[in-house]
mmCIF file of C-alpha atoms in Angstrom:
data_model
loop_
_atom_site.group_PDB
_atom_site.id
_atom_site.type_symbol
_atom_site.label_atom_id
_atom_site.label_comp_id
_atom_site.label_asym_id
_atom_site.label_seq_id
_atom_site.Cartn_x
_atom_site.Cartn_y
_atom_site.Cartn_z
ATOM 1 C CA MET N 6 -0.382 28.024 -35.184
ATOM 2 C CA SER N 7 3.248 28.337 -35.985
ATOM 3 C CA ILE N 8 6.153 27.736 -34.142
ATOM 4 C CA ILE N 9 7.302 31.367 -33.297
ATOM 5 C CA SER N 10 3.857 32.162 -32.472
ATOM 6 C CA GLU N 11 3.931 29.283 -30.236
ATOM 7 C CA HIS N 12 7.377 30.026 -28.625
ATOM 8 C CA PHE N 13 5.914 33.267 -28.496
ATOM 9 C CA ASP N 14 2.787 32.318 -26.591
ATOM 10 C CA ALA N 15 4.403 29.842 -24.113
ATOM 11 C CA SER N 16 6.753 33.030 -23.304
ATOM 12 C CA ALA N 17 4.510 34.841 -21.966
ATOM 13 C CA ALA N 18 2.201 32.297 -20.275
ATOM 14 C CA SER N 19 5.510 31.606 -18.352
ATOM 15 C CA ILE N 20 6.291 35.376 -17.434
ATOM 16 C CA LEU N 21 2.764 35.646 -16.038
ATOM 17 C CA ASN N 22 2.666 32.615 -14.233
ATOM 18 C CA ASN N 23 5.916 34.094 -12.550
ATOM 19 C CA LYS N 24 4.553 37.423 -11.682
ATOM 20 C CA HIS N 25 3.950 35.990 -8.111
ATOM 21 C CA LEU N 26 7.681 36.276 -7.429
ATOM 22 C CA GLU N 27 7.974 39.921 -7.212
ATOM 23 C CA ALA N 28 8.273 40.296 -3.619
ATOM 24 C CA HIS N 29 11.534 37.833 -4.221
ATOM 25 C CA ILE N 30 12.844 39.727 -6.617
ATOM 26 C CA GLU N 31 12.514 42.774 -4.413
ATOM 27 C CA LYS N 32 14.377 41.216 -1.707
ATOM 28 C CA ILE N 33 16.750 40.433 -3.715
ATOM 29 C CA ALA N 34 17.497 44.278 -5.096
ATOM 30 C CA LYS N 35 17.242 45.415 -1.615
ATOM 31 C CA THR N 36 20.003 42.798 -0.746
ATOM 32 C CA LEU N 37 21.913 43.556 -3.433
ATOM 33 C CA TYR N 38 21.972 47.553 -3.227
ATOM 34 C CA THR N 39 23.030 47.025 1.154
ATOM 35 C CA CYS N 40 25.633 45.012 0.048
ATOM 36 C CA PHE N 41 27.030 47.385 -2.463
ATOM 37 C CA GLU N 42 26.369 50.288 -0.138
ATOM 38 C CA ASN N 43 27.866 48.528 3.046
ATOM 39 C CA GLY N 44 31.376 47.963 0.316
ATOM 40 C CA GLY N 45 30.961 44.495 -0.884
ATOM 41 C CA LYS N 46 30.320 42.809 -4.213
ATOM 42 C CA LEU N 47 28.323 40.137 -5.906
ATOM 43 C CA LEU N 48 30.139 37.180 -7.274
ATOM 44 C CA ILE N 49 27.870 35.461 -9.965
ATOM 45 C CA CYS N 50 27.540 31.831 -11.516
ATOM 46 C CA GLY N 51 25.656 29.808 -13.575
ATOM 47 C CA ASN N 52 26.019 26.556 -16.765
ATOM 48 C CA GLY N 53 25.409 27.130 -19.953
ATOM 49 C CA GLY N 54 22.849 29.607 -21.223
ATOM 50 C CA SER N 55 22.817 30.527 -17.165
ATOM 51 C CA ALA N 56 26.349 31.887 -17.633
ATOM 52 C CA ALA N 57 25.616 33.733 -20.318
ATOM 53 C CA ASP N 58 22.875 35.592 -17.791
ATOM 54 C CA ALA N 59 25.578 35.939 -15.256
ATOM 55 C CA GLN N 60 27.481 37.796 -17.541
ATOM 56 C CA HIS N 61 24.949 39.451 -19.158
ATOM 57 C CA LEU N 62 24.297 41.099 -15.129
ATOM 58 C CA SER N 63 28.070 41.748 -14.469
ATOM 59 C CA SER N 64 27.893 43.788 -17.091
ATOM 60 C CA GLU N 65 25.286 45.759 -16.184
ATOM 61 C CA LEU N 66 26.030 46.661 -13.279
ATOM 62 C CA LEU N 67 29.335 47.122 -14.406
ATOM 63 C CA ASN N 68 28.457 48.800 -16.424
ATOM 64 C CA ARG N 69 25.396 50.508 -16.399
ATOM 65 C CA TYR N 70 21.598 50.001 -17.142
ATOM 66 C CA LYS N 71 19.454 52.363 -18.412
ATOM 67 C CA ARG N 72 20.742 55.395 -16.538
ATOM 68 C CA GLU N 73 24.335 56.937 -15.461
ATOM 69 C CA ARG N 74 24.728 56.076 -11.979
ATOM 70 C CA ARG N 75 28.242 54.528 -10.175
ATOM 71 C CA GLU N 76 29.601 51.429 -11.053
ATOM 72 C CA LEU N 77 28.617 48.741 -8.829
ATOM 73 C CA PRO N 78 31.201 45.239 -8.490
ATOM 74 C CA GLY N 79 29.375 42.173 -9.942
ATOM 75 C CA ILE N 80 31.826 39.955 -10.929
ATOM 76 C CA THR N 81 30.613 36.703 -12.773
ATOM 77 C CA LEU N 82 32.327 33.614 -12.262
ATOM 78 C CA THR N 83 32.256 32.220 -15.749
ATOM 79 C CA ALA N 84 34.092 34.605 -17.885
ATOM 80 C CA ASP N 85 37.869 33.261 -17.799
ATOM 81 C CA GLY N 86 38.495 30.198 -19.506
ATOM 82 C CA SER N 87 42.137 29.995 -18.426
ATOM 83 C CA THR N 88 40.761 29.274 -15.087
ATOM 84 C CA LEU N 89 37.857 27.672 -15.303
ATOM 85 C CA THR N 90 39.484 24.959 -17.924
ATOM 86 C CA SER N 91 42.806 24.653 -15.453
ATOM 87 C CA ILE N 92 40.462 24.058 -11.703
ATOM 88 C CA GLY N 93 37.713 21.697 -14.203
ATOM 89 C CA ASN N 94 41.670 20.122 -15.494
ATOM 90 C CA ASP N 95 43.699 20.125 -12.172
ATOM 91 C CA TYR N 96 40.478 19.117 -9.911
ATOM 92 C CA ASP N 97 36.787 18.342 -11.065
ATOM 93 C CA TYR N 98 34.634 20.788 -13.021
ATOM 94 C CA SER N 99 32.574 20.509 -9.845
ATOM 95 C CA ASP N 100 34.836 22.956 -8.468
ATOM 96 C CA VAL N 101 35.203 25.309 -11.031
ATOM 97 C CA PHE N 102 32.850 28.228 -8.891
ATOM 98 C CA SER N 103 33.773 26.742 -4.897
ATOM 99 C CA LYS N 104 37.723 27.584 -5.821
ATOM 100 C CA GLN N 105 36.627 31.183 -7.547
ATOM 101 C CA VAL N 106 34.055 31.514 -4.076
ATOM 102 C CA ARG N 107 37.190 30.551 -2.130
ATOM 103 C CA ALA N 108 39.167 33.221 -2.788
ATOM 104 C CA LEU N 109 37.028 36.063 -3.452
ATOM 105 C CA GLY N 110 34.498 36.112 -1.313
ATOM 106 C CA GLN N 111 34.447 37.491 2.100
ATOM 107 C CA PRO N 112 32.019 38.990 4.776
ATOM 108 C CA GLY N 113 29.444 40.889 3.443
ATOM 109 C CA ASP N 114 29.755 39.807 -0.216
ATOM 110 C CA CYS N 115 26.474 37.891 -1.788
ATOM 111 C CA LEU N 116 27.229 35.416 -4.445
ATOM 112 C CA MET N 117 24.216 34.529 -6.689
ATOM 113 C CA VAL N 118 23.719 31.044 -8.806
ATOM 114 C CA ILE N 119 21.360 30.956 -12.074
ATOM 115 C CA THR N 120 20.029 27.692 -12.115
ATOM 116 C CA THR N 121 17.161 26.372 -14.082
ATOM 117 C CA SER N 122 17.135 22.856 -12.518
ATOM 118 C CA GLY N 123 19.001 23.104 -8.684
ATOM 119 C CA ASN N 124 21.107 20.574 -9.621
ATOM 120 C CA SER N 125 24.341 21.110 -10.724
ATOM 121 C CA ALA N 126 27.163 20.061 -8.887
ATOM 122 C CA ASN N 127 29.412 23.366 -8.663
ATOM 123 C CA ILE N 128 26.586 25.281 -8.304
ATOM 124 C CA ILE N 129 25.731 23.453 -4.747
ATOM 125 C CA LYS N 130 29.795 23.276 -4.103
ATOM 126 C CA ALA N 131 29.941 27.682 -4.267
ATOM 127 C CA VAL N 132 27.190 27.566 -1.812
ATOM 128 C CA GLU N 133 28.744 25.696 0.318
ATOM 129 C CA VAL N 134 31.765 27.888 0.379
ATOM 130 C CA ALA N 135 30.204 30.215 0.404
ATOM 131 C CA HIS N 136 28.208 29.883 3.094
ATOM 132 C CA ASP N 137 31.724 28.872 5.361
ATOM 133 C CA LYS N 138 32.723 32.879 4.227
ATOM 134 C CA LEU N 139 29.584 33.819 5.630
ATOM 135 C CA VAL N 140 29.088 35.162 1.834
ATOM 136 C CA THR N 141 24.937 35.834 1.498
ATOM 137 C CA VAL N 142 23.836 33.470 -1.107
ATOM 138 C CA ILE N 143 20.871 34.270 -3.752
ATOM 139 C CA ALA N 144 19.735 31.450 -6.337
ATOM 140 C CA LEU N 145 18.144 32.975 -9.276
ATOM 141 C CA ASN N 146 16.088 28.478 -9.957
ATOM 142 C CA GLY N 147 14.101 26.745 -11.539
ATOM 143 C CA LYS N 148 11.653 24.216 -11.478
ATOM 144 C CA THR N 149 10.979 22.911 -8.324
ATOM 145 C CA GLY N 150 14.696 24.084 -6.958
ATOM 146 C CA GLY N 151 15.769 20.024 -7.117
ATOM 147 C CA GLN N 152 18.926 19.681 -5.026
ATOM 148 C CA LEU N 153 19.714 23.128 -3.654
ATOM 149 C CA ASN N 154 16.693 23.391 -1.968
ATOM 150 C CA ASP N 155 18.101 21.362 0.635
ATOM 151 C CA PHE N 156 21.533 23.467 0.524
ATOM 152 C CA MET N 157 20.081 26.955 1.047
ATOM 153 C CA HIS N 158 19.479 28.678 4.376
ATOM 154 C CA GLY N 159 18.059 31.215 7.052
ATOM 155 C CA ASN N 160 18.955 34.604 5.111
ATOM 156 C CA ASP N 161 19.544 33.162 1.566
ATOM 157 C CA ILE N 162 17.505 34.189 -0.915
ATOM 158 C CA ASN N 163 15.887 30.719 -3.569
ATOM 159 C CA LEU N 164 13.863 32.513 -6.339
ATOM 160 C CA ILE N 165 12.059 29.426 -8.562
ATOM 161 C CA VAL N 166 10.523 30.127 -11.624
ATOM 162 C CA THR N 167 7.858 27.562 -12.319
ATOM 163 C CA GLY N 168 7.934 25.257 -15.235
ATOM 164 C CA ASP N 169 9.667 22.275 -16.828
ATOM 165 C CA VAL N 170 11.440 24.286 -19.889
ATOM 166 C CA THR N 171 14.801 25.039 -19.816
ATOM 167 C CA ALA N 172 14.181 27.844 -22.139
ATOM 168 C CA ARG N 173 11.481 29.197 -20.324
ATOM 169 C CA ILE N 174 13.034 29.544 -17.190
ATOM 170 C CA GLN N 175 15.542 31.163 -19.038
ATOM 171 C CA GLU N 176 13.317 33.926 -20.115
ATOM 172 C CA VAL N 177 11.977 34.447 -16.999
ATOM 173 C CA HIS N 178 15.586 34.837 -15.586
ATOM 174 C CA GLY N 179 16.938 37.404 -17.828
ATOM 175 C CA LEU N 180 12.960 39.387 -17.074
ATOM 176 C CA ILE N 181 13.920 38.949 -13.383
ATOM 177 C CA ILE N 182 17.631 39.691 -13.824
ATOM 178 C CA HIS N 183 16.341 43.967 -15.813
ATOM 179 C CA CYS N 184 13.448 44.192 -12.854
ATOM 180 C CA ILE N 185 16.913 43.954 -10.139
ATOM 181 C CA CYS N 186 18.618 46.399 -12.338
ATOM 182 C CA GLU N 187 15.870 48.472 -12.705
ATOM 183 C CA LEU N 188 15.502 48.944 -8.653
ATOM 184 C CA ILE N 189 18.861 48.985 -7.857
ATOM 185 C CA ASP N 190 18.629 51.998 -10.141
ATOM 186 C CA SER N 191 16.005 53.722 -8.376
ATOM 187 C CA TYR N 192 17.465 52.720 -4.806
ATOM 188 C CA ILE N 193 20.392 54.562 -5.795
ATOM 189 C CA LEU N 194 19.203 57.268 -7.767
ATOM 190 C CA ASP N 195 15.982 58.092 -6.792
#
């Protein structure tokens, strides 16, 4: 079997092994739709490939997914290199998202953290600040959920994609992002 075939098979298996997350995905979409309908915004962050996923989701919300609809306020906290490097330099890299959540988050907003392990200090600090600001937290998490599990509260949503391979978790996160966008579009347009 070729490396390419192995990747396709592993990806398909990972996707199918996580179909049980359907109710969580629907809850996330309904939470975000309600947030947007009530004038709130979504702040999104992650590291590495998860930062790219944050930007992907933001673009689908701000522009459109598949159908024409109004613009939705999805703001990625990962894209402003000047802000990220100034906070990392002047304070600490673990503060790059929490300082932005403190400045931008308002009651009724949502924060989505995207992580494949649940162990990044900057993600955990952002969650703590979100709770202080009465911002609902949504986690697209991975593996066993990591340390982040201990920081999630009652109204938060902690969706954990099972698996040990970061690439497979990220692939499922990408599919989940598309499902969320599709559902939000259907709530608005249908």
